[in-house]
């Protein structure tokens, strides 16, 4: 016994100095925090927008996928059916509602950008109101933190539908973050190793290239978006809850009291059969989910499963392939505003196959005003005179912006034509069939462009 004790002491004496120096026991450097690794990152605009994807998220959770969610705003300018709170106080409530809705499904990694609600269909207004650069920086951080295989988001485009500018902005930012998060030269301060503990500015994240991005469109027309990605029935039964996926989505939605208290109170009084009848007859609760494949860097078929082609592990950064600038005449006119932005955006992000309505379309409140933003490009060596004329349906009138203008040599000028829209019949339908209008541009007796737009009139619509 004594001998053993002496030997042990001797052994400790021998090895202790070596262990203390650390020479033989390498220190494991800190790794990524696996609790925040996601397979799917959902990027949407407002609390309750997650509802566009919750039946799919419930299915993905059944397949043991890890999910994180980023909201663009806290929804502070929405309605409040549940209480008196408004503005920032309502935003604070809606943040919790969104967290509770997702927790009901089992999703707890949820973040908010500091965007503000924008009552407009114009994505450029939303991006301006969200401090585009700051929001993008935050979203790139969340992509690097969550390292998603797949990003799911609203389709960046403009069309007749709900077409909220904020929804579009979430899709624009998600696409930009998809293209930047893997780039070591983008927001490098997020990637640099930490310096001193008391100067915590550098984040020690790593670049991360997501593998696929899918979109969902809140467009009325489905013809142009169908067949460009997978679809999922929401009526299938969840392995975990033994309920249809739409029913799990409805349960999750119960958290959004501020947005739908009267509807939710009604549901609370119904039995299962009545809920099923309500869900299948209106509100789109049981509609099939359709996704549009934006980009895949790992192959897989367009209409195959979201995870088709995805294998574990990082892939190299893929700089988006920009397609060349379209050829233009020396003197040209084209639709400006969000329409020309999206043409540039698709070109810059290698999304030239992304479906978009042609001619472009919009739904507007009537009576009201339609604004047609235009670019005039004069690459010639002299000042050019241009004449605009609009062809409009009966009862629509050009308020201003038509007639003659000059653009000096080598300049690009912005202009706008404003058209007064007639009221809809008092007892008539809530909306008209879309009508086509056109703007003709002429110079020196020659046509230099014709711009077409399909316009639907509605009793209620978001401002243009
Ligand atoms: Zn929304």
Short mmCIF file of C-alpha atoms and ligand atoms in Angstrom, two decimals:
data_model
loop_
_atom_site.label_atom_id
_atom_site.label_comp_id
_atom_site.label_asym_id
_atom_site.label_seq_id
_atom_site.Cartn_x
_atom_site.Cartn_y
_atom_site.Cartn_z
CA UNK A 1 0.00 0.00 0.00
CA UNK A 2 2.73 2.36 1.09
CA UNK A 3 4.85 1.40 -1.90
CA UNK A 4 2.02 2.10 -4.28
CA UNK A 5 1.43 5.51 -2.73
CA UNK A 6 5.08 6.43 -3.11
CA UNK A 7 5.08 5.35 -6.75
CA UNK A 8 1.98 7.43 -7.45
CA UNK A 9 3.52 10.47 -5.85
CA UNK A 10 6.67 9.94 -7.86
CA UNK A 11 4.66 9.63 -11.07
CA UNK A 12 2.72 12.83 -10.34
CA UNK A 13 5.94 14.64 -9.58
CA UNK A 14 7.39 13.51 -12.87
CA UNK A 15 4.45 14.43 -15.11
CA UNK A 16 2.97 17.48 -13.44
CA UNK A 17 5.42 20.07 -14.85
CA UNK A 18 4.92 18.67 -18.37
CA UNK A 19 1.10 18.86 -18.16
CA UNK A 20 1.22 22.38 -16.78
CA UNK A 21 3.27 23.58 -19.72
CA UNK A 22 0.57 22.24 -22.13
CA UNK A 23 3.17 20.92 -24.54
CA UNK A 24 1.61 17.47 -24.87
CA UNK A 25 -2.09 18.31 -24.55
CA UNK A 26 -3.15 20.45 -27.54
CA UNK A 27 -5.94 22.87 -26.76
CA UNK A 28 -9.02 22.50 -28.94
CA UNK A 29 -9.83 25.85 -30.49
CA UNK A 30 -13.49 26.92 -30.23
CA UNK A 31 -15.75 25.64 -33.00
CA UNK A 32 -19.05 26.82 -34.46
CA UNK A 33 -21.99 26.63 -32.06
CA UNK A 34 -23.97 23.66 -33.40
CA UNK A 35 -27.15 24.76 -31.61
CA UNK A 36 -27.60 27.44 -34.26
CA UNK A 37 -26.82 25.37 -37.36
CA UNK A 38 -29.89 25.29 -39.65
CA UNK A 39 -30.85 23.19 -42.63
CA UNK A 40 -33.49 25.75 -43.66
CA UNK A 41 -33.39 29.50 -43.10
CA UNK A 42 -36.77 31.15 -43.72
CA UNK A 43 -36.54 34.87 -44.48
CA UNK A 44 -39.83 36.80 -44.45
CA UNK A 45 -40.96 40.36 -43.83
CA UNK A 46 -43.58 40.54 -41.05
CA UNK A 47 -44.65 38.48 -38.04
CA UNK A 48 -47.35 36.09 -39.46
CA UNK A 49 -45.66 35.93 -42.92
CA UNK A 50 -44.12 32.66 -41.73
CA UNK A 51 -47.62 31.25 -42.34
CA UNK A 52 -46.78 31.13 -46.06
CA UNK A 53 -44.38 28.28 -45.23
CA UNK A 54 -45.45 26.77 -41.88
CA UNK A 55 -47.06 23.62 -43.38
CA UNK A 56 -43.79 22.92 -45.20
CA UNK A 57 -41.72 23.71 -42.09
CA UNK A 58 -43.84 21.23 -40.08
CA UNK A 59 -43.08 18.58 -42.72
CA UNK A 60 -39.35 19.42 -42.71
CA UNK A 61 -39.27 19.13 -38.90
CA UNK A 62 -40.75 15.62 -39.25
CA UNK A 63 -37.68 14.87 -41.40
CA UNK A 64 -35.44 16.18 -38.57
CA UNK A 65 -34.45 19.33 -40.42
CA UNK A 66 -33.20 22.22 -38.30
CA UNK A 67 -34.95 25.51 -39.01
CA UNK A 68 -34.18 29.15 -38.27
CA UNK A 69 -36.29 32.18 -39.17
CA UNK A 70 -35.47 35.84 -39.81
CA UNK A 71 -38.17 38.52 -39.93
CA UNK A 72 -37.51 41.87 -41.60
CA UNK A 73 -39.72 43.98 -39.30
CA UNK A 74 -41.66 43.64 -36.05
CA UNK A 75 -44.92 44.53 -37.80
CA UNK A 76 -45.42 47.70 -35.79
CA UNK A 77 -47.72 49.39 -38.30
CA UNK A 78 -50.14 46.48 -38.57
CA UNK A 79 -53.65 46.34 -37.13
CA UNK A 80 -54.29 45.33 -33.53
CA UNK A 81 -57.43 43.26 -32.91
CA UNK A 82 -56.30 42.12 -29.49
CA UNK A 83 -55.62 45.33 -27.60
CA UNK A 84 -55.01 49.07 -27.70
CA UNK A 85 -51.24 48.98 -28.30
CA UNK A 86 -49.93 50.59 -31.46
CA UNK A 87 -46.66 51.36 -33.21
CA UNK A 88 -43.47 50.23 -31.42
CA UNK A 89 -45.50 48.72 -28.54
CA UNK A 90 -47.46 46.65 -31.07
CA UNK A 91 -44.16 45.63 -32.68
CA UNK A 92 -42.94 44.37 -29.30
CA UNK A 93 -46.13 42.28 -28.99
CA UNK A 94 -45.95 40.95 -32.52
CA UNK A 95 -42.34 39.85 -32.02
CA UNK A 96 -43.57 37.60 -29.19
CA UNK A 97 -46.53 36.39 -31.29
CA UNK A 98 -44.15 35.35 -34.06
CA UNK A 99 -41.83 33.59 -31.60
CA UNK A 100 -44.80 31.77 -30.02
CA UNK A 101 -46.17 30.76 -33.44
CA UNK A 102 -42.83 29.20 -34.34
CA UNK A 103 -42.27 27.67 -30.90
CA UNK A 104 -45.61 25.88 -31.38
CA UNK A 105 -43.94 24.05 -34.27
CA UNK A 106 -40.66 23.56 -32.41
CA UNK A 107 -38.62 26.42 -33.94
CA UNK A 108 -36.82 28.68 -31.48
CA UNK A 109 -33.93 30.20 -33.45
CA UNK A 110 -35.73 33.35 -34.56
CA UNK A 111 -34.27 36.80 -35.24
CA UNK A 112 -35.54 40.19 -36.37
CA UNK A 113 -33.85 42.75 -38.61
CA UNK A 114 -34.47 46.38 -37.76
CA UNK A 115 -36.67 47.09 -40.82
CA UNK A 116 -39.80 49.21 -40.55
CA UNK A 117 -43.20 48.45 -42.10
CA UNK A 118 -43.71 50.18 -45.44
CA UNK A 119 -47.22 50.72 -46.82
CA UNK A 120 -46.25 50.38 -50.47
CA UNK A 121 -45.98 47.91 -53.31
CA UNK A 122 -42.67 49.45 -54.32
CA UNK A 123 -39.76 47.31 -53.15
CA UNK A 124 -37.39 50.28 -53.49
CA UNK A 125 -39.38 52.18 -50.85
CA UNK A 126 -39.19 49.17 -48.51
CA UNK A 127 -35.45 48.77 -49.04
CA UNK A 128 -34.96 52.47 -48.29
CA UNK A 129 -37.17 52.24 -45.19
CA UNK A 130 -35.24 49.17 -43.97
CA UNK A 131 -31.82 50.87 -44.27
CA UNK A 132 -30.95 48.40 -47.00
CA UNK A 133 -27.22 48.19 -46.25
CA UNK A 134 -27.65 47.75 -42.48
CA UNK A 135 -30.36 45.10 -42.95
CA UNK A 136 -28.22 43.22 -45.46
CA UNK A 137 -25.28 43.26 -43.06
CA UNK A 138 -27.50 41.78 -40.33
CA UNK A 139 -28.92 39.12 -42.64
CA UNK A 140 -25.46 38.10 -43.88
CA UNK A 141 -24.53 37.68 -40.18
CA UNK A 142 -27.54 35.38 -39.60
CA UNK A 143 -26.65 33.30 -42.68
CA UNK A 144 -23.07 32.90 -41.43
CA UNK A 145 -24.33 32.06 -37.94
CA UNK A 146 -26.98 29.53 -39.04
CA UNK A 147 -25.12 28.09 -42.07
CA UNK A 148 -28.31 27.05 -43.87
CA UNK A 149 -28.32 24.47 -46.64
CA UNK A 150 -31.41 26.14 -48.12
CA UNK A 151 -32.90 29.63 -47.94
CA UNK A 152 -36.69 29.97 -48.37
CA UNK A 153 -38.13 33.43 -48.99
CA UNK A 154 -40.67 35.58 -50.84
CA UNK A 155 -40.20 35.84 -54.59
CA UNK A 156 -38.40 39.07 -55.46
CA UNK A 157 -40.65 40.42 -58.18
CA UNK A 158 -43.64 42.63 -58.76
CA UNK A 159 -47.02 41.33 -59.90
CA UNK A 160 -50.76 41.45 -59.24
CA UNK A 161 -51.39 39.84 -55.85
CA UNK A 162 -50.75 40.89 -52.28
CA UNK A 163 -47.41 42.12 -53.61
CA UNK A 164 -46.28 43.92 -50.47
CA UNK A 165 -43.05 45.87 -50.99
CA UNK A 166 -41.76 44.51 -47.65
CA UNK A 167 -42.37 40.90 -48.77
CA UNK A 168 -40.39 41.62 -51.92
CA UNK A 169 -37.65 43.31 -49.86
CA UNK A 170 -37.20 40.16 -47.75
CA UNK A 171 -36.71 38.18 -50.98
CA UNK A 172 -34.27 40.74 -52.36
CA UNK A 173 -32.18 40.74 -49.15
CA UNK A 174 -32.24 36.94 -48.88
CA UNK A 175 -31.00 36.66 -52.49
CA UNK A 176 -28.28 39.24 -51.84
CA UNK A 177 -27.23 37.45 -48.63
CA UNK A 178 -27.18 34.11 -50.53
CA UNK A 179 -24.68 35.72 -52.90
CA UNK A 180 -22.55 37.43 -50.21
CA UNK A 181 -22.42 35.29 -47.05
CA UNK A 182 -19.85 32.94 -48.61
CA UNK A 183 -17.66 35.77 -49.86
CA UNK A 184 -14.68 36.36 -47.56
CA UNK A 185 -14.46 39.92 -48.87
CA UNK A 186 -18.06 40.80 -47.88
CA UNK A 187 -18.49 42.26 -44.38
CA UNK A 188 -15.00 40.98 -43.44
CA UNK A 189 -15.34 42.41 -39.92
CA UNK A 190 -17.83 39.59 -39.25
CA UNK A 191 -15.16 37.04 -40.20
CA UNK A 192 -12.03 38.34 -38.51
CA UNK A 193 -10.84 36.52 -35.41
CA UNK A 194 -11.40 38.33 -32.12
CA UNK A 195 -8.71 40.68 -30.87
CA UNK A 196 -8.89 41.80 -27.26
CA UNK A 197 -11.71 40.60 -25.04
CA UNK A 198 -12.62 44.12 -24.03
CA UNK A 199 -12.89 45.29 -27.64
CA UNK A 200 -15.51 42.88 -28.95
CA UNK A 201 -15.90 44.27 -32.47
CA UNK A 202 -14.75 41.38 -34.63
CA UNK A 203 -17.11 38.42 -34.75
CA UNK A 204 -15.05 35.32 -35.63
CA UNK A 205 -17.76 33.99 -37.96
CA UNK A 206 -16.82 32.08 -41.12
CA UNK A 207 -18.04 32.57 -44.70
CA UNK A 208 -20.92 30.25 -45.56
CA UNK A 209 -22.30 29.54 -49.01
CA UNK A 210 -25.93 28.29 -48.88
CA UNK A 211 -26.63 25.61 -51.50
CA UNK A 212 -30.09 26.51 -52.75
CA UNK A 213 -32.61 29.32 -52.59
CA UNK A 214 -36.34 28.80 -53.16
CA UNK A 215 -39.07 31.42 -53.45
CA UNK A 216 -42.80 31.56 -52.86
CA UNK A 217 -44.91 34.20 -54.62
CA UNK A 218 -47.94 36.00 -53.20
CA UNK A 219 -49.17 36.55 -56.78
CA UNK A 220 -52.76 36.07 -57.95
CA UNK A 221 -51.75 34.36 -61.16
CA UNK A 222 -50.18 30.97 -60.81
CA UNK A 223 -49.61 30.04 -64.45
CA UNK A 224 -46.19 31.66 -64.73
CA UNK A 225 -44.89 30.31 -61.42
CA UNK A 226 -46.12 26.71 -61.60
CA UNK A 227 -43.74 23.98 -62.69
CA UNK A 228 -40.67 25.98 -61.65
CA UNK A 229 -40.11 24.18 -58.37
CA UNK A 230 -41.43 21.49 -56.04
CA UNK A 231 -44.95 21.43 -54.66
CA UNK A 232 -46.12 19.99 -51.36
CA UNK A 233 -49.59 18.90 -50.33
CA UNK A 234 -50.49 20.33 -46.93
CA UNK A 235 -53.14 17.63 -46.42
CA UNK A 236 -50.65 14.85 -45.69
CA UNK A 237 -50.53 13.62 -42.11
CA UNK A 238 -47.56 14.51 -39.93
CA UNK A 239 -45.65 11.55 -38.52
CA UNK A 240 -45.08 13.39 -35.25
CA UNK A 241 -48.43 15.07 -34.56
CA UNK A 242 -50.73 12.66 -36.51
CA UNK A 243 -52.47 15.76 -37.85
CA UNK A 244 -52.50 17.18 -41.39
CA UNK A 245 -49.80 19.79 -41.96
CA UNK A 246 -52.40 22.52 -42.62
CA UNK A 247 -53.86 21.81 -39.16
CA UNK A 248 -50.45 22.30 -37.54
CA UNK A 249 -50.07 25.57 -39.47
CA UNK A 250 -53.46 26.72 -38.17
CA UNK A 251 -52.48 25.84 -34.59
CA UNK A 252 -49.25 27.81 -35.02
CA UNK A 253 -51.23 30.78 -36.39
CA UNK A 254 -53.26 30.94 -33.14
CA UNK A 255 -50.39 32.98 -31.68
CA UNK A 256 -51.25 35.95 -33.94
CA UNK A 257 -54.06 37.39 -31.82
CA UNK A 258 -53.33 40.99 -32.84
CA UNK A 259 -53.82 40.11 -36.49
CA UNK A 260 -56.84 37.81 -36.37
CA UNK A 261 -58.53 37.77 -32.97
CA UNK A 262 -62.06 37.65 -34.39
CA UNK A 263 -61.16 34.76 -36.73
CA UNK A 264 -59.31 32.91 -33.95
CA UNK A 265 -62.20 33.40 -31.50
CA UNK A 266 -64.52 31.88 -34.12
CA UNK A 267 -62.18 28.89 -34.56
CA UNK A 268 -62.00 28.40 -30.80
CA UNK A 269 -65.78 27.78 -30.78
CA UNK A 270 -65.65 25.17 -33.57
CA UNK A 271 -65.33 21.41 -33.33
CA UNK A 272 -62.79 19.56 -35.52
CA UNK A 273 -65.32 18.87 -38.30
CA UNK A 274 -66.29 22.54 -38.48
CA UNK A 275 -62.63 23.62 -38.53
CA UNK A 276 -61.94 21.22 -41.38
CA UNK A 277 -64.96 22.50 -43.32
CA UNK A 278 -63.84 26.13 -42.80
CA UNK A 279 -60.24 25.37 -43.78
CA UNK A 280 -61.11 23.50 -46.96
CA UNK A 281 -63.74 26.00 -48.12
CA UNK A 282 -61.96 29.33 -47.72
CA UNK A 283 -58.85 31.19 -46.75
CA UNK A 284 -56.43 28.97 -48.64
CA UNK A 285 -55.52 26.92 -45.55
CA UNK A 286 -55.43 23.66 -47.49
CA UNK A 287 -53.97 24.91 -50.79
CA UNK A 288 -50.92 23.06 -52.11
CA UNK A 289 -47.64 24.92 -51.46
CA UNK A 290 -45.66 25.84 -54.55
CA UNK A 291 -42.02 26.85 -54.48
CA UNK A 292 -40.00 28.40 -57.27
CA UNK A 293 -36.36 27.32 -57.49
CA UNK A 294 -34.24 30.46 -57.53
CA UNK A 295 -30.76 28.92 -57.60
CA UNK A 296 -29.10 25.61 -56.87
CA UNK A 297 -25.31 25.32 -56.61
CA UNK A 298 -25.56 21.55 -56.09
CA UNK A 299 -27.71 20.40 -59.00
CA UNK A 300 -30.90 18.43 -58.32
CA UNK A 301 -34.00 18.68 -60.48
CA UNK A 302 -36.11 21.85 -60.67
CA UNK A 303 -39.27 20.13 -59.46
CA UNK A 304 -37.51 17.69 -57.12
CA UNK A 305 -37.52 17.89 -53.35
CA UNK A 306 -36.04 20.98 -51.69
CA UNK A 307 -33.15 18.82 -50.38
CA UNK A 308 -32.56 17.05 -53.70
CA UNK A 309 -28.80 17.14 -54.40
CA UNK A 310 -27.85 18.42 -50.95
CA UNK A 311 -25.15 16.54 -49.03
CA UNK A 312 -23.64 17.56 -45.69
CA UNK A 313 -20.66 19.89 -45.54
CA UNK A 314 -19.58 23.24 -46.86
CA UNK A 315 -19.34 24.08 -50.57
CA UNK A 316 -17.04 26.73 -52.06
CA UNK A 317 -18.20 30.32 -52.47
CA UNK A 318 -19.88 30.85 -55.82
CA UNK A 319 -19.78 34.44 -57.06
CA UNK A 320 -23.11 35.12 -58.83
CA UNK A 321 -22.75 35.09 -62.63
CA UNK A 322 -23.98 38.41 -63.96
CA UNK A 323 -25.38 38.25 -67.48
CA UNK A 324 -24.36 41.02 -69.89
CA UNK A 325 -26.20 44.33 -70.10
CA UNK A 326 -28.97 44.20 -72.72
CA UNK A 327 -28.30 45.91 -76.04
CA UNK A 328 -30.05 49.28 -76.30
CA UNK A 329 -30.46 51.78 -79.13
CA UNK A 330 -28.59 55.08 -78.71
CA UNK A 331 -31.90 56.73 -77.85
CA UNK A 332 -34.21 54.53 -75.78
CA UNK A 333 -37.09 54.60 -73.33
CA UNK A 334 -37.91 51.94 -70.76
CA UNK A 335 -40.03 51.35 -67.68
CA UNK A 336 -38.19 52.55 -64.56
CA UNK A 337 -38.81 52.17 -60.81
CA UNK A 338 -39.08 48.62 -59.44
CA UNK A 339 -39.53 47.23 -62.96
CA UNK A 340 -36.10 48.24 -64.20
CA UNK A 341 -34.60 47.40 -60.80
CA UNK A 342 -35.84 43.82 -61.05
CA UNK A 343 -34.47 43.45 -64.58
CA UNK A 344 -31.05 44.53 -63.24
CA UNK A 345 -31.45 42.36 -60.12
CA UNK A 346 -32.20 39.20 -62.13
CA UNK A 347 -29.22 39.95 -64.33
CA UNK A 348 -26.88 40.59 -61.38
CA UNK A 349 -27.87 37.44 -59.46
CA UNK A 350 -27.99 34.94 -62.31
CA UNK A 351 -31.79 34.74 -62.05
CA UNK A 352 -32.60 35.35 -65.68
CA UNK A 353 -34.93 32.32 -65.64
CA UNK A 354 -36.93 33.61 -62.67
CA UNK A 355 -40.54 33.91 -63.86
CA UNK A 356 -41.97 37.42 -64.10
CA UNK A 357 -45.09 38.73 -65.79
CA UNK A 358 -44.63 40.14 -69.27
CA UNK A 359 -45.96 42.75 -69.84
CA UNK A 360 -45.39 43.93 -66.26
CA UNK A 361 -48.51 44.23 -64.12
CA UNK A 362 -49.88 45.98 -61.05
CA UNK A 363 -53.15 46.16 -59.05
CA UNK A 364 -54.14 49.63 -57.83
CA UNK A 365 -56.85 51.20 -55.75
CA UNK A 366 -59.46 53.09 -57.78
CA UNK A 367 -60.25 55.92 -57.86
CA UNK A 368 -56.58 56.78 -57.67
CA UNK A 369 -53.46 57.47 -59.67
CA UNK A 370 -51.18 55.20 -61.65
CA UNK A 371 -47.59 56.41 -61.89
CA UNK A 372 -45.50 55.08 -64.78
CA UNK A 373 -41.80 55.66 -64.04
CA UNK A 374 -39.63 55.93 -67.16
CA UNK A 375 -35.95 56.06 -68.03
CA UNK A 376 -34.89 57.98 -71.14
CA UNK A 377 -31.35 57.17 -72.29
CA UNK A 378 -29.74 59.52 -74.75
CA UNK A 379 -26.31 58.23 -75.78
CA UNK A 380 -26.24 60.37 -78.90
CA UNK A 381 -24.01 63.44 -79.23
CA UNK A 382 -26.89 65.95 -79.27
CA UNK A 383 -30.00 66.99 -77.37
CA UNK A 384 -33.02 64.92 -78.40
CA UNK A 385 -36.71 65.79 -78.34
CA UNK A 386 -39.06 63.00 -77.29
CA UNK A 387 -42.86 62.87 -77.42
CA UNK A 388 -44.85 60.60 -75.10
CA UNK A 389 -48.46 59.57 -75.78
CA UNK A 390 -50.55 57.12 -73.75
CA UNK A 391 -53.23 54.72 -75.04
CA UNK A 392 -55.72 54.24 -72.23
CA UNK A 393 -59.07 52.50 -71.58
CA UNK A 394 -62.23 54.66 -71.53
CA UNK A 395 -62.49 56.80 -68.41
CA UNK A 396 -58.73 56.80 -67.69
CA UNK A 397 -56.95 60.11 -68.25
CA UNK A 398 -53.32 61.15 -68.50
CA UNK A 399 -52.88 63.77 -65.80
CA UNK A 400 -49.32 64.76 -66.67
CA UNK A 401 -46.08 63.47 -68.12
CA UNK A 402 -47.24 63.09 -71.72
CA UNK A 403 -46.22 65.56 -74.48
CA UNK A 404 -42.78 66.80 -75.55
CA UNK A 405 -39.51 66.70 -73.56
CA UNK A 406 -35.86 67.16 -74.32
CA UNK A 407 -32.91 65.16 -72.99
CA UNK A 408 -29.42 66.59 -73.46
CA UNK A 409 -26.57 64.62 -75.06
CA UNK A 410 -25.07 61.66 -73.18
CA UNK A 411 -27.59 61.83 -70.33
CA UNK A 412 -30.01 59.42 -68.68
CA UNK A 413 -33.13 61.17 -67.42
CA UNK A 414 -35.96 59.94 -65.21
CA UNK A 415 -39.53 61.01 -65.83
CA UNK A 416 -43.02 59.84 -64.90
CA UNK A 417 -46.46 59.76 -66.46
CA UNK A 418 -49.41 60.03 -64.08
CA UNK A 419 -52.77 58.57 -65.01
CA UNK A 420 -56.05 59.16 -63.19
CA UNK A 421 -57.96 55.93 -62.56
CA UNK A 422 -61.79 55.95 -62.53
CA UNK A 423 -63.83 54.72 -59.54
CA UNK A 424 -65.28 51.23 -59.66
CA UNK A 425 -69.08 50.84 -59.70
CA UNK A 426 -70.47 51.27 -56.17
CA UNK A 427 -72.23 47.87 -56.07
CA UNK A 428 -70.02 46.15 -58.60
CA UNK A 429 -67.16 43.67 -58.25
CA UNK A 430 -64.25 44.43 -55.90
CA UNK A 431 -61.86 44.39 -58.85
CA UNK A 432 -61.75 44.58 -62.65
CA UNK A 433 -60.06 42.29 -65.12
CA UNK A 434 -56.55 43.63 -65.76
CA UNK A 435 -56.50 46.09 -68.67
CA UNK A 436 -53.52 46.78 -70.87
CA UNK A 437 -52.28 50.32 -71.31
CA UNK A 438 -49.40 51.51 -73.43
CA UNK A 439 -47.08 54.49 -73.67
CA UNK A 440 -45.56 55.35 -77.05
CA UNK A 441 -42.34 57.30 -77.30
CA UNK A 442 -41.30 59.04 -80.52
CA UNK A 443 -38.37 61.13 -81.63
CA UNK A 444 -37.83 62.78 -85.04
CA UNK A 445 -40.98 61.07 -86.31
CA UNK A 446 -39.63 57.60 -85.40
CA UNK A 447 -40.84 55.27 -82.65
CA UNK A 448 -38.16 54.80 -79.97
CA UNK A 449 -40.15 52.54 -77.68
CA UNK A 450 -43.54 51.28 -76.58
CA UNK A 451 -44.14 50.45 -72.94
CA UNK A 452 -46.96 48.17 -71.88
CA UNK A 453 -48.46 47.59 -68.46
CA UNK A 454 -51.40 45.44 -67.30
CA UNK A 455 -53.38 47.24 -64.62
CA UNK A 456 -56.09 45.79 -62.41
CA UNK A 457 -58.37 48.20 -60.53
CA UNK A 458 -59.46 47.29 -57.01
CA UNK A 459 -61.59 48.86 -54.31
CA UNK A 460 -58.66 48.36 -51.93
CA UNK A 461 -54.96 47.98 -52.67
CA UNK A 462 -51.64 49.01 -51.15
CA UNK A 463 -50.32 52.34 -52.46
CA UNK A 464 -48.11 52.06 -55.52
ZN1 LIG B 1 -46.60 40.43 -44.52
#
